[in-house]
C-alpha positions as a Markdown table, in Angstrom:
| # | Residue | x | y | z |
|---|---|---|---|---|
| 1 | Met | 27.9 | -108.1 | -97.0 |
| 2 | Ser | 31.1 | -110.0 | -96.1 |
| 3 | Gly | 31.0 | -113.1 | -93.9 |
| 4 | Ala | 32.2 | -111.2 | -90.9 |
| 5 | Ser | 29.3 | -108.8 | -91.3 |
| 6 | Arg | 26.5 | -111.3 | -91.2 |
| 7 | Leu | 26.1 | -111.0 | -87.4 |
| 8 | Met | 24.8 | -108.0 | -85.5 |
| 9 | Arg | 24.1 | -106.8 | -82.0 |
| 10 | Ala | 20.4 | -106.9 | -81.0 |
| 11 | Val | 18.3 | -107.0 | -77.9 |
| 12 | Arg | 16.6 | -110.4 | -77.5 |
| 13 | Val | 13.8 | -111.5 | -75.3 |
| 14 | Thr | 13.6 | -115.2 | -74.6 |
| 15 | Glu | 11.0 | -115.1 | -71.8 |
| 16 | Phe | 8.4 | -112.6 | -70.6 |
| 17 | Gly | 9.2 | -110.8 | -67.4 |
| 18 | Asp | 10.7 | -107.7 | -65.9 |
| 19 | Pro | 13.2 | -105.4 | -67.7 |
| 20 | Ser | 16.1 | -107.8 | -67.0 |
| 21 | Val | 14.8 | -110.2 | -69.7 |
| 22 | Leu | 16.0 | -107.7 | -72.3 |
| 23 | Arg | 19.5 | -109.0 | -73.1 |
| 24 | Leu | 21.9 | -107.6 | -75.7 |
| 25 | Arg | 23.4 | -110.3 | -77.9 |
| 26 | Ala | 26.2 | -110.0 | -80.4 |
| 27 | Asp | 25.5 | -113.2 | -82.4 |
| 28 | Val | 22.2 | -112.4 | -84.0 |
| 29 | Ala | 22.0 | -112.9 | -87.8 |
| 30 | Ile | 21.4 | -109.8 | -89.8 |
| 31 | Pro | 17.9 | -110.2 | -91.4 |
| 32 | Gln | 17.6 | -110.0 | -95.1 |
| 33 | Pro | 14.8 | -108.2 | -96.9 |
| 34 | Gly | 12.2 | -110.2 | -98.8 |
| 35 | Ser | 9.8 | -109.0 | -101.5 |
| 36 | Arg | 8.5 | -105.4 | -100.7 |
| 37 | Gln | 10.8 | -105.2 | -97.7 |
| 38 | Val | 13.6 | -102.8 | -96.7 |
| 39 | Leu | 16.8 | -103.5 | -94.7 |
| 40 | Ile | 17.7 | -100.5 | -92.6 |
| 41 | Arg | 21.0 | -99.8 | -90.8 |
| 42 | Val | 19.5 | -98.5 | -87.5 |
| 43 | His | 20.9 | -95.3 | -85.9 |
| 44 | Ala | 18.1 | -94.8 | -83.3 |
| 45 | Cys | 15.0 | -96.6 | -82.1 |
| 46 | Gly | 12.2 | -95.2 | -80.1 |
| 47 | Val | 11.0 | -96.9 | -76.9 |
| 48 | Asn | 7.2 | -97.0 | -76.4 |
| 49 | Pro | 5.3 | -97.9 | -73.2 |
| 50 | Val | 3.4 | -100.7 | -75.0 |
| 51 | Glu | 6.8 | -102.4 | -75.6 |
| 52 | Thr | 7.1 | -102.8 | -71.8 |
| 53 | Tyr | 3.7 | -104.4 | -71.5 |
| 54 | Ile | 4.5 | -106.8 | -74.3 |
| 55 | Arg | 7.8 | -107.7 | -72.7 |
| 56 | Ala | 6.1 | -108.3 | -69.4 |
| 57 | Gly | 3.6 | -110.7 | -71.1 |
| 58 | Thr | 0.6 | -108.6 | -69.9 |
| 59 | Tyr | -0.4 | -107.3 | -73.3 |
| 60 | Ala | -3.3 | -108.8 | -75.4 |
| 61 | Arg | -0.9 | -109.7 | -78.2 |
| 62 | Lys | 2.3 | -111.7 | -77.4 |
| 63 | Pro | 5.0 | -112.2 | -80.0 |
| 64 | Pro | 6.5 | -115.7 | -80.4 |
| 65 | Leu | 9.7 | -116.1 | -78.4 |
| 66 | Pro | 12.5 | -115.2 | -78.8 |
| 67 | Tyr | 12.0 | -111.8 | -80.3 |
| 68 | Thr | 13.6 | -108.4 | -80.6 |
| 69 | Pro | 11.3 | -105.4 | -79.5 |
| 70 | Gly | 11.0 | -102.1 | -81.3 |
| 71 | Thr | 9.0 | -100.6 | -84.1 |
| 72 | Asp | 10.1 | -97.0 | -84.5 |
| 73 | Val | 13.6 | -97.0 | -86.1 |
| 74 | Ala | 15.4 | -94.3 | -87.9 |
| 75 | Gly | 18.4 | -94.9 | -90.0 |
| 76 | Val | 19.8 | -95.4 | -93.5 |
| 77 | Val | 18.6 | -97.9 | -96.1 |
| 78 | Glu | 21.1 | -100.7 | -96.6 |
| 79 | Thr | 19.3 | -102.7 | -99.3 |
| 80 | Val | 15.8 | -103.2 | -100.6 |
| 81 | Gly | 13.9 | -106.3 | -101.7 |
| 82 | Glu | 12.2 | -107.1 | -104.9 |
| 83 | Gly | 9.3 | -104.7 | -105.8 |
| 84 | Val | 10.5 | -101.8 | -103.7 |
| 85 | Thr | 10.4 | -98.6 | -105.8 |
| 86 | Ala | 9.8 | -95.6 | -103.5 |
| 87 | Ile | 12.9 | -96.2 | -101.3 |
| 88 | Lys | 16.5 | -96.9 | -102.3 |
| 89 | Ala | 19.8 | -97.7 | -100.7 |
| 90 | Gly | 21.3 | -94.6 | -98.9 |
| 91 | Asp | 17.9 | -93.0 | -98.1 |
| 92 | Arg | 17.4 | -91.6 | -94.6 |
| 93 | Val | 14.2 | -93.1 | -93.3 |
| 94 | Phe | 11.9 | -93.8 | -90.3 |
| 95 | Thr | 9.5 | -96.6 | -89.7 |
| 96 | Thr | 6.1 | -97.1 | -88.2 |
| 97 | Ala | 6.6 | -100.9 | -87.8 |
| 98 | Thr | 9.4 | -103.5 | -88.3 |
| 99 | Glu | 9.3 | -107.2 | -89.2 |
| 100 | Ser | 12.5 | -108.1 | -87.3 |
| 101 | Gly | 12.5 | -105.7 | -84.3 |
| 102 | Gly | 14.1 | -102.3 | -83.9 |
| 103 | Tyr | 16.4 | -102.7 | -80.8 |
| 104 | Ala | 19.2 | -103.8 | -83.2 |
| 105 | Glu | 21.9 | -102.6 | -85.5 |
| 106 | Phe | 19.8 | -103.7 | -88.6 |
| 107 | Ala | 16.1 | -104.0 | -89.0 |
| 108 | Val | 13.8 | -105.2 | -91.8 |
| 109 | Ala | 10.5 | -103.4 | -92.4 |
| 110 | Ala | 7.7 | -103.7 | -95.0 |
| 111 | Asp | 8.1 | -100.9 | -97.6 |
| 112 | Arg | 4.7 | -99.5 | -96.7 |
| 113 | Cys | 5.9 | -98.9 | -93.1 |
| 114 | Val | 9.1 | -97.0 | -94.3 |
| 115 | His | 9.0 | -93.3 | -94.8 |
| 116 | Lys | 11.7 | -90.8 | -96.0 |
| 117 | Leu | 13.1 | -88.6 | -93.2 |
| 118 | Pro | 13.5 | -84.9 | -94.2 |
| 119 | Glu | 17.0 | -83.5 | -93.9 |
| 120 | Ala | 15.7 | -80.9 | -91.4 |
| 121 | Leu | 15.2 | -83.7 | -88.8 |
| 122 | His | 18.0 | -85.6 | -87.3 |
| 123 | Leu | 17.9 | -89.4 | -86.9 |
| 124 | Ser | 17.1 | -89.5 | -83.2 |
| 125 | Gln | 14.0 | -87.3 | -84.0 |
| 126 | Gly | 13.1 | -89.8 | -86.7 |
| 127 | Ala | 12.9 | -92.5 | -84.1 |
| 128 | Ala | 10.3 | -90.3 | -82.2 |
| 129 | Ile | 7.8 | -90.1 | -85.1 |
| 130 | Gly | 6.3 | -93.5 | -85.8 |
| 131 | Val | 4.1 | -94.7 | -83.0 |
| 132 | Pro | 3.7 | -91.3 | -81.2 |
| 133 | Tyr | 2.5 | -89.3 | -84.2 |
| 134 | Phe | 0.5 | -92.0 | -85.9 |
| 135 | Thr | -1.2 | -92.8 | -82.6 |
| 136 | Ala | -2.0 | -89.2 | -81.9 |
| 137 | Tyr | -3.5 | -88.7 | -85.3 |
| 138 | Arg | -5.5 | -91.9 | -85.0 |
| 139 | Ala | -6.8 | -90.8 | -81.6 |
| 140 | Leu | -7.7 | -87.2 | -82.6 |
| 141 | Val | -9.0 | -87.7 | -86.2 |
| 142 | His | -10.0 | -91.3 | -86.8 |
| 143 | Lys | -11.4 | -92.1 | -83.4 |
| 144 | Ala | -12.4 | -88.9 | -81.6 |
| 145 | His | -13.3 | -87.0 | -84.9 |
| 146 | Ala | -11.9 | -83.8 | -83.5 |
| 147 | Lys | -12.9 | -80.6 | -85.4 |
| 148 | Ala | -11.3 | -77.2 | -85.7 |
| 149 | Gly | -12.7 | -74.9 | -83.0 |
| 150 | Glu | -13.2 | -77.7 | -80.4 |
| 151 | Thr | -11.3 | -77.9 | -77.1 |
| 152 | Val | -9.0 | -80.8 | -76.6 |
| 153 | Leu | -7.3 | -82.0 | -73.3 |
| 154 | Ile | -4.1 | -84.0 | -73.7 |
| 155 | His | -4.1 | -85.8 | -70.4 |
| 156 | Gly | -0.4 | -86.6 | -70.1 |
| 157 | Ala | 1.0 | -84.3 | -72.7 |
| 158 | Ser | 4.7 | -84.3 | -72.1 |
| 159 | Gly | 5.6 | -87.8 | -73.3 |
| 160 | Gly | 6.1 | -88.9 | -76.9 |
| 161 | Val | 2.4 | -89.3 | -77.8 |
| 162 | Gly | 1.4 | -86.3 | -75.7 |
| 163 | Val | 3.8 | -83.9 | -77.5 |
| 164 | Ala | 2.7 | -85.3 | -80.9 |
| 165 | Ala | -0.9 | -84.8 | -79.9 |
| 166 | Cys | -0.3 | -81.2 | -78.8 |
| 167 | Gln | 1.5 | -80.3 | -82.1 |
| 168 | Leu | -1.2 | -82.0 | -84.2 |
| 169 | Ser | -4.1 | -80.5 | -82.3 |
| 170 | Arg | -2.7 | -77.0 | -82.7 |
| 171 | Ala | -2.2 | -77.6 | -86.4 |
| 172 | Leu | -5.8 | -78.9 | -86.7 |
| 173 | Gly | -7.2 | -75.7 | -85.2 |
| 174 | Leu | -8.2 | -76.9 | -81.8 |
| 175 | Lys | -7.9 | -75.1 | -78.5 |
| 176 | Val | -5.3 | -77.2 | -76.8 |
| 177 | Leu | -5.0 | -77.9 | -73.0 |
| 178 | Gly | -2.4 | -80.2 | -71.7 |
| 179 | Thr | -1.3 | -81.7 | -68.4 |
| 180 | Ala | 2.1 | -82.8 | -67.1 |
| 181 | Gly | 3.6 | -83.7 | -63.7 |
| 182 | Thr | 6.7 | -81.6 | -63.5 |
| 183 | Pro | 7.7 | -78.0 | -64.1 |
| 184 | Glu | 9.9 | -79.2 | -67.0 |
| 185 | Gly | 7.0 | -81.1 | -68.5 |
| 186 | Leu | 4.7 | -78.1 | -68.2 |
| 187 | Lys | 7.2 | -75.9 | -70.1 |
| 188 | Leu | 7.5 | -78.6 | -72.8 |
| 189 | Val | 3.8 | -78.8 | -73.3 |
| 190 | Leu | 3.4 | -75.0 | -73.7 |
| 191 | Ser | 6.3 | -74.9 | -76.1 |
| 192 | Asn | 4.8 | -77.6 | -78.3 |
| 193 | Gly | 1.3 | -76.2 | -79.1 |
| 194 | Ala | -0.7 | -76.2 | -75.9 |
| 195 | His | -2.5 | -72.9 | -75.1 |
| 196 | Met | -2.6 | -73.8 | -71.4 |
| 197 | Ala | -0.9 | -76.4 | -69.2 |
| 198 | Phe | -1.9 | -77.9 | -65.8 |
| 199 | Asn | 0.0 | -79.9 | -63.3 |
| 200 | His | -1.9 | -83.1 | -62.8 |
| 201 | Arg | -0.2 | -83.7 | -59.5 |
| 202 | Glu | -1.8 | -80.7 | -57.9 |
| 203 | Glu | -5.1 | -81.1 | -56.0 |
| 204 | Gly | -8.0 | -79.5 | -57.8 |
| 205 | Tyr | -6.4 | -79.3 | -61.2 |
| 206 | Thr | -9.5 | -80.6 | -62.9 |
| 207 | Asp | -11.5 | -77.7 | -61.5 |
| 208 | Arg | -9.0 | -75.3 | -63.0 |
| 209 | Ile | -9.3 | -77.1 | -66.4 |
| 210 | Leu | -13.1 | -76.6 | -66.3 |
| 211 | Glu | -12.6 | -73.0 | -65.4 |
| 212 | Ala | -10.5 | -72.6 | -68.5 |
| 213 | Thr | -13.4 | -73.7 | -70.6 |
| 214 | Gln | -15.8 | -71.2 | -68.9 |
| 215 | Gly | -17.7 | -74.3 | -67.6 |
| 216 | Gly | -18.4 | -75.5 | -71.1 |
| 217 | Gly | -16.3 | -78.6 | -70.7 |
| 218 | Ile | -13.9 | -80.5 | -72.9 |
| 219 | Asp | -14.9 | -81.8 | -76.3 |
| 220 | Val | -12.1 | -84.3 | -76.7 |
| 221 | Ile | -9.7 | -85.9 | -74.2 |
| 222 | Val | -6.7 | -87.9 | -75.3 |
| 223 | Glu | -6.0 | -90.1 | -72.3 |
| 224 | Met | -2.6 | -91.6 | -71.5 |
| 225 | Leu | -3.4 | -93.1 | -68.1 |
| 226 | Ser | -7.1 | -94.1 | -68.1 |
| 227 | Asn | -6.9 | -96.4 | -65.1 |
| 228 | Ile | -6.2 | -93.3 | -63.0 |
| 229 | Asn | -8.1 | -90.5 | -64.9 |
| 230 | Leu | -11.1 | -91.9 | -66.7 |
| 231 | Ser | -13.7 | -91.2 | -64.1 |
| 232 | Ala | -12.6 | -87.6 | -63.8 |
| 233 | Asp | -12.4 | -87.3 | -67.6 |
| 234 | Leu | -16.0 | -88.2 | -67.9 |
| 235 | Gln | -17.0 | -85.4 | -65.5 |
| 236 | Met | -14.9 | -82.8 | -67.5 |
| 237 | Leu | -16.5 | -83.5 | -70.9 |
| 238 | Ala | -18.8 | -81.2 | -72.7 |
| 239 | Leu | -22.1 | -82.5 | -74.2 |
| 240 | Gly | -21.2 | -85.1 | -76.8 |
| 241 | Gly | -17.6 | -85.2 | -75.6 |
| 242 | Arg | -15.3 | -88.0 | -76.4 |
| 243 | Val | -12.5 | -89.7 | -74.5 |
| 244 | Ala | -9.8 | -91.5 | -76.7 |
| 245 | Ile | -7.9 | -94.0 | -74.6 |
| 246 | Val | -4.3 | -94.3 | -75.6 |
| 247 | Gly | -2.8 | -95.7 | -72.4 |
| 248 | Cys | -3.9 | -97.9 | -69.5 |
| 249 | Arg | -2.0 | -99.7 | -66.8 |
| 250 | Gly | -4.9 | -101.4 | -64.9 |
| 251 | Ser | -8.6 | -101.4 | -64.2 |
| 252 | Val | -10.8 | -98.5 | -63.2 |
| 253 | Glu | -14.2 | -97.9 | -61.8 |
| 254 | Ile | -16.5 | -95.4 | -63.5 |
| 255 | Asn | -20.2 | -94.5 | -63.1 |
| 256 | Pro | -21.9 | -95.1 | -66.5 |
| 257 | Arg | -24.4 | -92.3 | -65.6 |
| 258 | Asp | -21.5 | -89.9 | -66.3 |
| 259 | Thr | -21.7 | -90.9 | -69.9 |
| 260 | Met | -25.5 | -90.6 | -70.0 |
| 261 | Ala | -25.4 | -87.1 | -68.5 |
| 262 | Lys | -23.3 | -85.8 | -71.4 |
| 263 | Glu | -24.1 | -88.4 | -74.1 |
| 264 | Ser | -20.4 | -88.9 | -74.1 |
| 265 | Ser | -18.3 | -91.6 | -75.7 |
| 266 | Ile | -15.3 | -93.6 | -74.7 |
| 267 | Val | -13.2 | -95.1 | -77.5 |
| 268 | Gly | -10.1 | -97.2 | -77.5 |
| 269 | Val | -7.1 | -96.4 | -79.7 |
| 270 | Ala | -4.9 | -99.2 | -81.1 |
| 271 | Leu | -2.6 | -98.3 | -84.0 |
| 272 | Phe | -2.4 | -102.0 | -84.8 |
| 273 | Phe | -5.9 | -101.9 | -86.4 |
| 274 | Ala | -5.2 | -98.9 | -88.7 |
| 275 | Thr | -5.8 | -99.7 | -92.3 |
| 276 | Pro | -3.2 | -98.9 | -95.0 |
| 277 | Glu | -5.4 | -96.2 | -96.3 |
| 278 | Glu | -5.7 | -94.6 | -92.8 |
| 279 | Asn | -1.9 | -94.8 | -92.4 |
| 280 | Glu | -1.4 | -93.1 | -95.8 |
| 281 | Glu | -3.7 | -90.3 | -94.8 |
| 282 | Cys | -1.8 | -89.8 | -91.6 |
| 283 | Ala | 1.6 | -89.9 | -93.3 |
| 284 | Ala | 0.4 | -87.2 | -95.8 |
| 285 | Leu | -0.5 | -84.8 | -93.0 |
| 286 | Leu | 2.7 | -85.5 | -91.1 |
| 287 | Tyr | 4.8 | -84.8 | -94.2 |
| 288 | Ala | 2.9 | -81.5 | -94.5 |
| 289 | Gly | 3.8 | -80.8 | -90.9 |
| 290 | Met | 7.5 | -81.6 | -91.5 |
| 291 | Glu | 7.5 | -79.3 | -94.5 |
| 292 | Ala | 5.7 | -76.5 | -92.7 |
| 293 | Gly | 7.9 | -76.9 | -89.6 |
| 294 | Trp | 5.2 | -77.5 | -86.9 |
| 295 | Leu | 6.1 | -81.2 | -86.6 |
| 296 | Arg | 9.1 | -81.2 | -84.4 |
| 297 | Pro | 9.7 | -84.4 | -82.5 |
| 298 | Val | 11.1 | -83.9 | -79.0 |
| 299 | Val | 13.7 | -86.4 | -77.9 |
| 300 | Gly | 13.9 | -86.9 | -74.2 |
| 301 | Ser | 16.1 | -89.5 | -72.4 |
| 302 | Gln | 18.6 | -91.3 | -74.7 |
| 303 | Tyr | 20.2 | -94.6 | -73.9 |
| 304 | Pro | 22.8 | -96.8 | -75.6 |
| 305 | Leu | 21.4 | -100.1 | -76.9 |
| 306 | Ala | 23.1 | -102.0 | -74.0 |
| 307 | Glu | 20.9 | -100.1 | -71.5 |
| 308 | Ala | 17.5 | -101.1 | -73.0 |
| 309 | Ala | 16.5 | -102.6 | -69.7 |
| 310 | Gln | 17.1 | -99.3 | -67.9 |
| 311 | Ala | 15.1 | -97.5 | -70.6 |
| 312 | His | 12.1 | -99.9 | -70.0 |
| 313 | His | 12.3 | -99.3 | -66.3 |
| 314 | Asp | 12.6 | -95.5 | -66.5 |
| 315 | Ile | 9.8 | -95.0 | -69.1 |
| 316 | Ile | 7.3 | -96.6 | -66.6 |
| 317 | Glu | 8.8 | -95.4 | -63.3 |
| 318 | Cys | 9.9 | -91.9 | -64.1 |
| 319 | Ala | 8.5 | -89.0 | -62.1 |
| 320 | Gly | 7.3 | -87.2 | -65.3 |
| 321 | Ala | 7.8 | -87.7 | -69.0 |
| 322 | Ala | 9.7 | -85.1 | -71.0 |
| 323 | Gly | 9.8 | -86.1 | -74.7 |
| 324 | Lys | 10.4 | -89.4 | -76.4 |
| 325 | Thr | 12.7 | -92.1 | -75.0 |
| 326 | Val | 15.2 | -93.2 | -77.6 |
| 327 | Leu | 17.8 | -96.0 | -77.9 |
| 328 | Leu | 21.0 | -95.0 | -79.8 |
| 329 | Val | 22.5 | -97.8 | -81.8 |
């Protein structure tokens, strides 16, 4: 790169706080790939709710300051470091993690976290794959041990992870029920693999979900807002049912007797703890889904890089999710 090209635009966080701490800078050095690393020219980067918790300083893990947020980039490989063989300059790729942060014009990622993006998917869709689909697979398969023929409820099914969980569940042979909070969200859920959809803003919706199971209950619940829904989830489960907790924004009170009555389980899901072998397994299934055509990331709201703060505000405060929030670089 020429001397004039060694700086890039990137969003930087120098203190934890509200969305206003996300500041776009134009004087950030372009990172260089080390051994087994890849430098990507970023075209789009997904925004995940967990990034708002990290930015606020309320998440269990805090990055050292200053930092650039973002894990789910999609773009074109600029250069590769020593030892990289599966990826080359010019490849269209998406990532499941970055070393340098994704809210930027360039990002460095470990080669094991970089995957080729099929031509059938555009780059903004590529930015909607990483955390949503790998989290959904981890919740359904590695943590809840969902099996074909079981009934799954995706509680909050119209967002990035929710849509991914619907598509995966349908491909895995499950009966798929989903919830959303808007008419648009309900249509989205039904068009992405759910057999039935329910408005979680309507009174009595959990009764209607149980009716849909003929009173047998739900085998697996993928829960996006456990601080609101967990107590009701436990009452909807079938004998031996499992709740996989993907999202939480506070504390909740439950009655442990509800778990005893069904011998049910509550399990947390954190993609951070996935092993390389688990990620390889997930990637293999996702590639099969891309080839078969059932893996179709849904991009929702799109923002320019300069509006990252607005994106962080909206992903938490919006009336109802409708696909994956993406920054365009």
